[in-house]
Amino acid sequence: MAFRTGLSLLHLLVALALLSSLVIVKGESPYKFYTWTVTYGIIYPLGVPQQVILINGQFPGPKLDVVTNDNIILNLINKLDQPFLLTWNGIKQRKNSWQDGVLGTNCPIPPNSNFTYKFQTKDQIGTYNYFPSTAFHKAAGGFGAINVYARPRIPIPYPLPAEDFTLLIGDWFKTNHKTLQQRLDSGGALPFPDGILINGQTQTTFTGDQGKTYMLRISNIGLSSTFNFRIQGHTMKVVEVEGSHVMQTDYDSLDVHVGQSLSLLVTLNQSPKDYYIVASARFVRANLSVTALLRYSNSGVPASGDMPPLPPGELVWSMRQARTFRWNLTANAARPNPQGSFHYGKINTSKSFVFSNSAPLINGKQRYAVNGVSYVNSETPLKLADHFNITGVFSTSAVQSVPSNSPATVATSVVKASLHDFLEIVFQNNEKSVQSWHLDGYDFWVVGFGSGQWTPAKRPLYNLVDALTRHTTQVYPNSWTAILVSLDNQGMWNMRSAIWERQYLGQQFYLKVWDPVQSLANEYNPPDNLLLCGKAIGRHP
């Protein structure tokens, strides 16, 4: 009898252990595995042969369709003749700047080698993209879409669309990326783009059924040009901007700046035929456009009539439209709690910065700078130097909190801040071109746009109730943009111009968000497969 009792107890313990393991497995978010190979290939995006960067033979690269909290395990094999990295534009890499894929956080993957990225789409939904961060590879392709869908039980504030269409739109150059890079290295400027592509093409068609509603996930993956997007005979309802559900407003056309993404709904409620889709460059003197087709599946009539026109004016119209994007306070995002439950406007700022972009000549060559400091990359990633306590790699005193009239200099610049700081950042643009600013690891509240010089007297103009959050914001010519950001993600994060010529020539720096108490609750340890380079060679993670 005692033997039988012991056996029953053993069975019970085993059963409990199995049940526990099943609960753990069920509670963990899914893993998705990918292997991508990066190569060169010859294609004809603008009618002439040119070398582009392919991923698994595709241009654009494969689409990542994932769900909130998915774990991404992606083995990237570099078959180029240069070191290479991908960065995941808008993915926050919670507690994990080790996976951000920029030169300040990661050693580039050598030719004929590989690196496995391991990251999570933690608490995110929305439309994003990836692209190369090394050299001037972005001008050759290597970009693709990231679509993060809500978990099945999390409601979305609009009816489920019949289908999603992804549109990667951006300016394009016929010139080889190495030639463009050499031109910048020698002190020159980029030429005007040769065209605009939609999903790597100048002609593409999107087909849907009459009466149904479709989601268009749009990203500006270009190097330098804002575009205006419109669809002949149809209005567009914006529902999500870079992870924020927004108040649903109908638009005839939309300005999308470099590095930005959004999702919109289009209902096919017109007569069955083909309709023009147009994306046109904005804030430039030359005319540059690309067209595609929205085709009704029961259509036998080709597109006809005039192309939908650009909206009147540029600066005033665009700034007014930007102010219409508002946070949907009652809708949730990736989590079930409403977005408006976080009252950002009631939090006192702990630090304020004014970052002014400029275009100085340094040693006779064109550079771009932030508060007079033009960033230069280090052979040792800043994140590695910081982790291994390697001195002399970066400066935390180069970029000041406000602009000065000092001569422009170069530095590997880091701005320090503490975990849980709440920052006010003003981007001041005294130049005649539109700027586009991006922050890795975060989204931020865009609380104000204005013309001229920012002063503290502008603060009463801030939207402290329902400003949307996003990861990339425009700054109009001779104007300012103000953002608020809650520093809840420890790491080394790149703040950069999304206009790639300016980023390459120095309009960037890194934001070090740090807590003196080391804890896995704040930041993960370095990955086991951490690549080492520069002064970090020989160190042990």
Coordinates of C-alpha atoms in Angstrom, one line a residue:
M1 CA 0.0 0.0 0.0
A2 CA 2.8 2.4 0.9
F3 CA 4.4 1.6 -2.5
R4 CA 1.2 2.5 -4.3
T5 CA 0.9 5.7 -2.4
G6 CA 4.4 6.7 -3.3
L7 CA 3.8 6.0 -7.0
S8 CA 0.6 8.1 -6.9
L9 CA 2.6 10.9 -5.3
L10 CA 5.3 10.6 -8.0
H11 CA 2.7 10.6 -10.7
L12 CA 1.1 13.7 -9.1
L13 CA 4.5 15.5 -9.0
V14 CA 5.2 14.6 -12.6
A15 CA 1.8 15.7 -13.7
L16 CA 2.2 19.0 -11.8
A17 CA 5.7 19.5 -13.4
L18 CA 4.3 18.8 -16.9
L19 CA 1.3 21.1 -16.3
S20 CA 3.8 23.8 -15.1
S21 CA 5.9 23.5 -18.2
L22 CA 2.8 23.6 -20.4
V23 CA 1.7 26.8 -18.7
I24 CA 5.2 28.3 -19.2
V25 CA 5.3 27.4 -22.9
K26 CA 1.8 28.6 -23.4
G27 CA 2.6 31.9 -21.6
E28 CA 5.7 32.6 -23.7
S29 CA 5.2 34.6 -26.9
P30 CA 5.8 32.8 -30.2
Y31 CA 9.2 32.5 -31.8
K32 CA 9.6 33.2 -35.5
F33 CA 12.8 32.1 -37.3
Y34 CA 14.2 33.6 -40.5
T35 CA 17.4 33.2 -42.6
W36 CA 18.2 36.0 -44.9
T37 CA 21.1 36.2 -47.4
V38 CA 22.2 39.6 -48.6
T39 CA 23.7 39.8 -52.1
Y40 CA 24.1 42.1 -55.0
G41 CA 21.9 41.8 -58.1
I42 CA 21.3 43.6 -61.3
I43 CA 17.8 45.0 -61.9
Y44 CA 16.1 47.8 -63.9
P45 CA 14.1 49.9 -61.4
L46 CA 14.3 53.0 -63.6
G47 CA 14.8 51.3 -67.0
V48 CA 18.5 51.1 -66.8
P49 CA 20.6 48.3 -65.3
Q50 CA 22.0 49.0 -61.9
Q51 CA 23.5 47.0 -59.0
V52 CA 21.1 46.8 -56.0
I53 CA 21.1 45.0 -52.7
L54 CA 18.9 41.9 -52.6
I55 CA 17.7 39.9 -49.6
N56 CA 16.9 36.3 -50.5
G57 CA 17.0 37.5 -54.1
Q58 CA 14.2 40.0 -53.5
F59 CA 14.0 43.8 -54.0
P60 CA 12.5 45.1 -51.8
G61 CA 13.5 42.5 -49.2
P62 CA 11.1 40.0 -47.6
K63 CA 8.2 41.4 -45.6
L64 CA 8.1 40.7 -41.8
D65 CA 4.5 40.1 -40.9
V66 CA 4.6 39.6 -37.1
V67 CA 2.3 40.0 -34.0
T68 CA 2.8 42.0 -30.9
N69 CA 5.4 40.4 -28.6
D70 CA 6.7 37.9 -31.2
N71 CA 10.3 36.9 -30.7
I72 CA 12.2 37.3 -33.9
I73 CA 15.3 35.1 -34.5
L74 CA 16.8 36.3 -37.8
N75 CA 20.1 34.9 -39.2
L76 CA 21.5 37.5 -41.6
I77 CA 24.2 36.2 -44.0
N78 CA 26.3 38.9 -45.6
K79 CA 27.5 38.0 -49.1
L80 CA 28.4 41.6 -50.0
D81 CA 32.0 42.8 -50.4
Q82 CA 31.5 45.3 -47.5
P83 CA 30.5 45.0 -43.9
F84 CA 26.8 45.3 -43.4
L85 CA 24.0 45.8 -40.8
L86 CA 20.2 46.1 -40.9
T87 CA 18.4 48.4 -38.5
W88 CA 14.7 47.9 -37.6
N89 CA 13.2 51.3 -38.0
G90 CA 10.7 52.0 -35.2
I91 CA 11.1 48.7 -33.4
K92 CA 11.8 49.8 -29.9
Q93 CA 14.2 46.9 -28.9
R94 CA 13.0 47.1 -25.3
K95 CA 16.0 46.8 -22.9
N96 CA 17.9 45.6 -25.9
S97 CA 19.9 48.2 -27.8
W98 CA 22.3 45.3 -28.5
Q99 CA 20.0 44.4 -31.4
D100 CA 19.5 47.9 -32.9
G101 CA 21.7 47.3 -35.9
V102 CA 23.4 50.7 -36.1
L103 CA 27.2 51.4 -35.9
G104 CA 26.9 52.9 -32.5
T105 CA 25.5 49.6 -31.0
N106 CA 26.8 46.8 -33.3
C107 CA 29.9 45.8 -35.1
P108 CA 29.0 45.4 -38.8
I109 CA 28.8 41.9 -40.1
P110 CA 32.0 41.1 -42.2
P111 CA 31.7 39.9 -45.8
N112 CA 31.0 36.1 -46.0
S113 CA 29.9 36.0 -42.4
N114 CA 26.7 36.1 -40.4
F115 CA 25.0 37.5 -37.3
T116 CA 21.7 36.3 -35.8
Y117 CA 19.5 39.1 -34.5
K118 CA 17.3 38.2 -31.6
F119 CA 14.6 40.8 -30.7
Q120 CA 11.0 41.1 -29.7
T121 CA 8.1 43.3 -31.0
K122 CA 7.4 44.0 -27.3
D123 CA 4.1 46.0 -26.7
Q124 CA 4.0 47.3 -30.3
I125 CA 1.6 47.4 -33.2
G126 CA 1.8 49.3 -36.4
T127 CA 3.6 49.8 -39.7
Y128 CA 7.4 49.9 -39.8
N129 CA 10.4 49.0 -42.0
Y130 CA 14.0 47.9 -42.0
F131 CA 17.0 49.1 -44.0
P132 CA 20.8 49.0 -44.1
S133 CA 22.6 51.4 -41.7
T134 CA 26.1 50.8 -42.9
A135 CA 28.1 52.9 -45.5
F136 CA 25.6 54.3 -48.1
H137 CA 24.0 50.9 -48.7
K138 CA 20.5 52.3 -48.2
A139 CA 20.8 53.9 -51.6
A140 CA 21.1 50.4 -53.1
G141 CA 18.1 48.8 -51.5
G142 CA 18.2 46.2 -48.8
F143 CA 15.0 47.6 -47.3
G144 CA 11.7 46.0 -46.5
A145 CA 8.4 46.2 -44.6
I146 CA 7.7 45.3 -41.0
N147 CA 4.0 44.9 -40.2
V148 CA 3.2 44.3 -36.5
Y149 CA -0.4 43.1 -36.0
A150 CA -2.4 43.2 -32.7
R151 CA -2.8 40.0 -30.8
P152 CA -6.2 38.3 -31.5
R153 CA -7.8 39.2 -28.3
I154 CA -6.8 42.9 -28.4
P155 CA -9.5 45.0 -30.1
I156 CA -8.6 47.5 -32.8
P157 CA -10.6 50.7 -33.3
Y158 CA -11.8 50.0 -36.8
P159 CA -13.4 47.1 -38.8
L160 CA -11.0 44.5 -39.9
P161 CA -10.0 45.4 -43.5
A162 CA -10.5 42.9 -46.3
E163 CA -6.7 42.9 -47.0
D164 CA -3.5 44.8 -46.4
F165 CA -1.4 46.4 -49.1
T166 CA 2.2 47.5 -48.2
L167 CA 3.6 50.5 -50.1
L168 CA 7.3 51.2 -49.6
I169 CA 7.7 54.6 -51.4
G170 CA 10.9 56.5 -51.8
D171 CA 13.1 58.5 -54.0
W172 CA 15.7 56.6 -56.1
F173 CA 19.1 57.2 -57.8
K174 CA 20.5 55.6 -60.9
T175 CA 24.0 56.2 -59.6
N176 CA 25.7 53.3 -57.8
H177 CA 25.7 53.6 -54.0
K178 CA 29.5 53.5 -53.8
T179 CA 29.8 56.4 -56.3
L180 CA 27.3 58.4 -54.2
Q181 CA 29.3 57.6 -51.1
Q182 CA 32.5 58.7 -52.7
R183 CA 30.8 61.9 -53.8
L184 CA 29.9 62.7 -50.2
D185 CA 33.3 61.7 -48.9
S186 CA 35.0 64.1 -51.3
G187 CA 32.8 67.0 -50.0
G188 CA 30.1 67.0 -52.7
A189 CA 26.4 66.7 -52.4
L190 CA 23.9 64.2 -53.6
P191 CA 22.4 64.9 -57.0
F192 CA 18.6 65.3 -57.4
P193 CA 16.9 61.9 -57.3
D194 CA 16.2 60.3 -60.7
G195 CA 12.8 59.0 -59.7
I196 CA 10.4 57.6 -57.1
L197 CA 9.6 53.9 -56.6
I198 CA 6.7 52.1 -55.1
N199 CA 7.7 48.7 -53.9
G200 CA 10.8 48.9 -56.1
Q201 CA 8.9 49.7 -59.3
T202 CA 7.6 52.6 -61.3
Q203 CA 4.4 50.8 -62.2
T204 CA 2.4 48.6 -59.9
T205 CA -1.2 47.7 -59.4
F206 CA -3.3 47.0 -56.3
T207 CA -6.5 45.1 -56.9
G208 CA -9.6 45.0 -54.6
D209 CA -13.3 44.2 -54.7
Q210 CA -15.9 46.9 -55.0
G211 CA -17.5 47.8 -51.7
K212 CA -14.7 46.5 -49.5
T213 CA -12.3 48.4 -47.4
Y214 CA -8.5 47.9 -47.6
M215 CA -5.6 49.0 -45.4
L216 CA -2.6 50.7 -47.1
R217 CA 0.5 50.5 -45.0
I218 CA 2.8 53.3 -46.3
S219 CA 6.4 54.0 -45.5
N220 CA 8.8 56.7 -46.8
I221 CA 11.9 54.6 -47.3
G222 CA 13.7 57.2 -49.5
L223 CA 16.9 59.1 -48.9
S224 CA 15.9 62.7 -49.0
S225 CA 12.4 63.5 -50.3
T226 CA 9.1 64.2 -48.6
F227 CA 6.2 62.9 -50.8
N228 CA 2.5 63.7 -51.0
F229 CA 0.3 60.6 -51.5
R230 CA -3.2 60.6 -53.0
I231 CA -5.7 58.3 -54.8
Q232 CA -7.9 59.5 -57.6
G233 CA -11.5 59.7 -56.6
H234 CA -11.0 58.3 -53.1
T235 CA -10.5 59.6 -49.6
M236 CA -8.2 58.0 -47.2
K237 CA -8.9 57.5 -43.5
V238 CA -5.7 57.5 -41.3
V239 CA -6.0 55.1 -38.4
E240 CA -2.5 54.4 -37.2
V241 CA 0.8 56.4 -37.2
E242 CA 4.0 54.5 -36.2
G243 CA 2.3 52.5 -33.5
S244 CA -0.3 55.1 -32.4
H245 CA -4.0 54.8 -33.1
V246 CA -5.1 58.2 -34.1
M247 CA -8.4 60.0 -34.4
Q248 CA -9.8 58.8 -37.7
T249 CA -9.9 61.6 -40.2
D250 CA -10.5 61.5 -43.9
Y251 CA -7.9 63.1 -46.2
D252 CA -7.7 63.7 -49.9
S253 CA -3.9 63.7 -49.8
L254 CA -1.1 63.1 -47.2
D255 CA 2.4 64.4 -46.8
V256 CA 4.8 61.6 -45.6
H257 CA 8.3 62.7 -44.6
V258 CA 11.5 60.7 -44.9
G259 CA 11.5 57.8 -42.4
Q260 CA 7.8 58.1 -41.5
S261 CA 5.1 55.4 -41.7
L262 CA 1.3 55.3 -41.4
S263 CA -1.7 53.1 -42.0
L264 CA -4.8 54.2 -43.8
L265 CA -8.2 52.7 -44.9
V266 CA -9.6 53.1 -48.4
T267 CA -13.1 51.9 -49.3
L268 CA -13.6 51.0 -52.9
N269 CA -16.9 52.9 -53.2
Q270 CA -16.7 54.3 -56.7
S271 CA -17.6 53.0 -60.1
P272 CA -15.6 49.9 -61.1
K273 CA -12.6 51.0 -63.1
D274 CA -8.9 51.7 -62.5
Y275 CA -7.8 54.8 -60.5
Y276 CA -4.5 56.5 -60.3
I277 CA -2.4 56.4 -57.2
V278 CA 0.2 59.2 -57.1
A279 CA 3.2 60.0 -54.9
S280 CA 4.9 63.3 -55.7
A281 CA 8.0 64.9 -54.2
R282 CA 7.4 67.9 -52.0
F283 CA 9.4 71.0 -51.0
V284 CA 11.6 70.7 -54.1
R285 CA 11.7 72.8 -57.2
A286 CA 11.7 69.9 -59.8
N287 CA 8.7 67.8 -60.5
L288 CA 9.1 64.2 -59.5
S289 CA 6.3 61.7 -59.3
V290 CA 5.4 58.0 -59.6
T291 CA 2.0 56.5 -60.4
A292 CA 0.4 53.2 -59.6
L293 CA -3.1 51.8 -60.1
L294 CA -6.0 51.0 -57.7
R295 CA -7.9 48.4 -59.7
Y296 CA -11.4 47.2 -59.0
S297 CA -11.6 43.5 -59.5
N298 CA -14.7 43.9 -61.7
S299 CA -13.1 46.7 -63.7
G300 CA -12.8 46.6 -67.4
V301 CA -12.1 50.3 -67.7
P302 CA -8.6 51.8 -67.7
A303 CA -7.7 54.8 -65.6
S304 CA -8.5 58.1 -67.2
G305 CA -8.8 61.8 -66.5
D306 CA -6.5 64.1 -64.8
M307 CA -4.1 62.9 -62.1
P308 CA -5.2 64.0 -58.6
P309 CA -3.5 67.4 -58.1
L310 CA -1.1 68.3 -55.3
P311 CA -2.7 70.4 -52.5
P312 CA -2.3 74.2 -52.8
G313 CA 0.8 75.6 -51.0
E314 CA 3.4 73.6 -49.2
L315 CA 4.6 74.8 -45.8
V316 CA 1.4 76.3 -44.4
W317 CA -0.8 73.4 -45.8
S318 CA 1.6 70.7 -44.6
M319 CA 2.0 72.2 -41.1
R320 CA -1.8 72.5 -40.7
Q321 CA -2.3 68.9 -41.7
A322 CA 0.4 67.8 -39.3
R323 CA -1.5 69.4 -36.5
T324 CA -4.7 67.3 -37.4
F325 CA -3.0 64.0 -36.4
R326 CA -4.3 63.4 -32.8
W327 CA -4.0 60.5 -30.4
N328 CA -7.1 58.4 -30.0
L329 CA -7.3 58.6 -26.2
T330 CA -10.0 56.0 -25.9
A331 CA -8.5 53.4 -28.2
N332 CA -5.8 50.9 -27.1
A333 CA -2.6 50.2 -29.0
A334 CA -0.8 47.0 -28.3
R335 CA -2.1 46.7 -24.7
P336 CA -5.8 46.7 -23.7
N337 CA -5.6 49.9 -21.6
P338 CA -6.5 53.1 -23.5
Q339 CA -3.7 55.2 -24.9
G340 CA -5.0 58.2 -23.0
S341 CA -4.5 56.6 -19.6
F342 CA -1.0 57.9 -19.7
H343 CA -1.3 61.7 -19.1
Y344 CA 2.0 62.9 -20.6
G345 CA 1.0 66.5 -20.4
K346 CA 0.9 66.4 -16.6
I347 CA 4.5 65.2 -16.1
N348 CA 7.1 67.8 -15.2
T349 CA 10.1 67.7 -17.6
S350 CA 13.4 66.9 -15.9
K351 CA 15.6 68.1 -18.7
S352 CA 15.2 70.4 -21.8
F353 CA 17.3 70.4 -25.0
V354 CA 17.3 72.5 -28.1
F355 CA 19.0 70.8 -31.0
S356 CA 19.7 72.9 -34.0
N357 CA 20.8 71.4 -37.4
S358 CA 23.3 73.2 -39.6
A359 CA 25.4 72.6 -42.7
P360 CA 28.9 73.8 -42.0
L361 CA 32.1 73.3 -44.1
I362 CA 34.7 71.6 -42.0
N363 CA 38.2 71.4 -43.4
G364 CA 36.8 72.6 -46.7
K365 CA 34.2 69.8 -47.0
Q366 CA 30.4 69.7 -46.6
R367 CA 29.3 68.3 -43.2
Y368 CA 26.1 68.4 -41.2
A369 CA 26.0 69.1 -37.5
V370 CA 23.8 69.2 -34.3
N371 CA 24.5 72.3 -32.1
G372 CA 27.7 72.8 -34.1
V373 CA 29.0 69.2 -33.7
S374 CA 29.3 66.8 -36.6
Y375 CA 29.2 63.2 -35.7
V376 CA 31.9 60.8 -36.8
N377 CA 31.7 57.0 -36.4
S378 CA 34.1 55.1 -34.2
E379 CA 35.7 51.8 -35.1
T380 CA 34.4 50.6 -31.7
P381 CA 30.6 50.8 -31.3
L382 CA 29.7 53.1 -28.5
K383 CA 27.6 50.5 -26.8
L384 CA 30.5 48.1 -26.6
A385 CA 32.9 50.9 -25.4
D386 CA 30.4 51.8 -22.6
H387 CA 29.8 48.2 -21.6
F388 CA 33.5 47.3 -21.4
N389 CA 34.5 50.7 -19.9
I390 CA 36.8 51.5 -22.9
T391 CA 37.8 55.1 -22.7
G392 CA 38.5 57.6 -25.4
V393 CA 35.9 56.3 -27.8
F394 CA 33.1 58.9 -27.4
S395 CA 32.6 62.3 -25.9
T396 CA 29.7 63.2 -23.5
S397 CA 30.5 66.9 -23.5
A398 CA 30.6 67.7 -27.2
V399 CA 26.9 68.4 -27.9
Q400 CA 25.6 71.0 -25.5
S401 CA 22.0 71.3 -24.4
V402 CA 21.4 74.5 -26.5
P403 CA 23.0 75.8 -29.7
S404 CA 26.1 78.1 -29.5
N405 CA 27.9 80.3 -32.0
S406 CA 31.2 78.3 -31.6
P407 CA 32.9 77.1 -34.8
A408 CA 31.7 73.7 -36.0
T409 CA 33.7 70.6 -34.9
V410 CA 33.6 66.9 -35.3
A411 CA 33.2 64.4 -32.4
T412 CA 31.8 61.0 -31.6
S413 CA 29.1 62.6 -29.5
V414 CA 26.9 61.1 -26.8
V415 CA 24.2 63.0 -24.8
K416 CA 23.7 61.5 -21.3
A417 CA 20.4 61.1 -19.6
S418 CA 19.0 59.1 -16.7
L419 CA 16.5 56.3 -16.9
H420 CA 13.0 57.7 -16.2
D421 CA 13.9 61.2 -17.1
F422 CA 11.1 63.0 -18.9
L423 CA 12.7 65.2 -21.7
E424 CA 11.5 68.2 -23.6
I425 CA 13.4 68.3 -27.0
V426 CA 13.1 71.1 -29.5
F427 CA 14.4 70.6 -33.0
Q428 CA 15.3 74.0 -34.4
N429 CA 15.7 74.2 -38.2
N430 CA 17.2 77.5 -39.5
E431 CA 17.8 76.1 -42.9
K432 CA 15.6 76.3 -46.0
S433 CA 14.9 72.6 -46.4
V434 CA 12.6 70.2 -44.5
Q435 CA 14.3 68.1 -41.8
S436 CA 13.3 64.7 -40.5
W437 CA 14.4 63.5 -37.1
H438 CA 14.3 60.0 -35.8
L439 CA 15.0 58.4 -32.4
D440 CA 15.8 54.7 -32.0
G441 CA 14.4 52.8 -29.0
Y442 CA 11.4 55.2 -28.5
D443 CA 8.4 56.9 -29.7
F444 CA 7.7 60.5 -28.5
W445 CA 4.8 62.9 -28.3
V446 CA 5.0 65.6 -31.0
V447 CA 3.5 68.4 -29.1
G448 CA 4.2 71.5 -31.2
F449 CA 5.1 72.9 -34.6
G450 CA 5.9 76.5 -35.3
S451 CA 7.6 79.0 -37.6
G452 CA 10.7 81.0 -36.7
Q453 CA 12.8 80.7 -33.6
W454 CA 11.6 78.6 -30.7
T455 CA 11.6 80.4 -27.3
P456 CA 10.2 79.2 -23.9
A457 CA 7.3 81.5 -24.6
K458 CA 6.1 78.9 -27.2
R459 CA 5.3 76.3 -24.6
P460 CA 1.7 77.4 -24.1
L461 CA 1.2 76.4 -27.7
Y462 CA 2.0 72.8 -26.9
N463 CA -0.7 70.1 -27.3
L464 CA -0.5 68.5 -23.8
V465 CA -3.7 66.4 -24.2
D466 CA -3.8 64.3 -27.4
A467 CA -0.6 64.7 -29.4
L468 CA 0.3 61.5 -31.2
T469 CA 3.4 59.4 -30.5
R470 CA 5.7 58.5 -33.3
H471 CA 9.4 57.7 -33.9
T472 CA 10.1 60.2 -36.7
T473 CA 9.0 63.9 -36.9
Q474 CA 9.4 66.5 -39.6
V475 CA 10.8 70.0 -38.9
Y476 CA 9.7 72.6 -41.5
P477 CA 12.1 75.1 -43.1
N478 CA 13.0 78.0 -40.7
S479 CA 10.7 76.4 -38.1
W480 CA 10.8 74.3 -34.9
T481 CA 9.2 71.1 -33.7
A482 CA 8.9 70.2 -30.0
I483 CA 8.6 66.7 -28.6
L484 CA 8.3 65.1 -25.2
V485 CA 9.9 61.7 -24.5
S486 CA 9.7 59.5 -21.4
L487 CA 13.0 57.7 -21.0
D488 CA 11.8 54.2 -20.0
N489 CA 14.2 52.2 -22.2
Q490 CA 17.8 51.9 -21.0
G491 CA 20.5 51.6 -23.7
M492 CA 22.5 53.5 -26.2
W493 CA 20.1 55.0 -28.8
N494 CA 20.7 56.8 -32.1
M495 CA 19.1 60.2 -32.6
R496 CA 19.6 61.0 -36.3
S497 CA 18.5 62.8 -39.4
A498 CA 16.4 60.4 -41.4
I499 CA 17.6 62.3 -44.5
W500 CA 20.5 59.9 -45.3
E501 CA 23.0 62.3 -46.7
R502 CA 22.8 64.4 -43.6
Q503 CA 23.0 61.4 -41.3
Y504 CA 26.0 60.1 -43.2
L505 CA 27.8 63.4 -42.9
G506 CA 27.2 64.0 -39.2
Q507 CA 23.7 65.1 -38.3
Q508 CA 23.3 62.5 -35.5
F509 CA 24.4 61.6 -32.0
Y510 CA 23.6 58.9 -29.4
L511 CA 21.4 59.3 -26.4
K512 CA 22.8 57.2 -23.5
V513 CA 19.9 56.3 -21.2
W514 CA 21.4 54.9 -18.0
D515 CA 20.7 53.8 -14.4
P516 CA 23.7 53.3 -12.1
V517 CA 22.1 50.2 -10.7
Q518 CA 22.7 47.3 -13.1
S519 CA 19.6 45.1 -13.4
L520 CA 18.1 42.8 -15.9
A521 CA 14.8 44.5 -15.1
N522 CA 16.3 47.6 -16.9
E523 CA 18.5 46.1 -19.6
Y524 CA 19.5 42.7 -21.0
N525 CA 23.0 41.4 -20.9
P526 CA 25.0 41.3 -24.2
P527 CA 24.0 38.4 -26.4
D528 CA 26.2 35.3 -26.5
N529 CA 26.9 35.9 -30.2
L530 CA 28.0 39.5 -29.8
L531 CA 30.4 40.6 -32.5
L532 CA 33.5 42.4 -31.4
C533 CA 35.5 44.9 -33.3
G534 CA 37.8 47.9 -32.7
K535 CA 39.1 48.3 -29.2
A536 CA 36.5 45.7 -28.0
I537 CA 38.4 42.8 -29.7
G538 CA 39.4 40.3 -27.1
R539 CA 36.9 41.3 -24.5
H540 CA 34.4 38.9 -23.1
P541 CA 30.7 39.7 -22.9

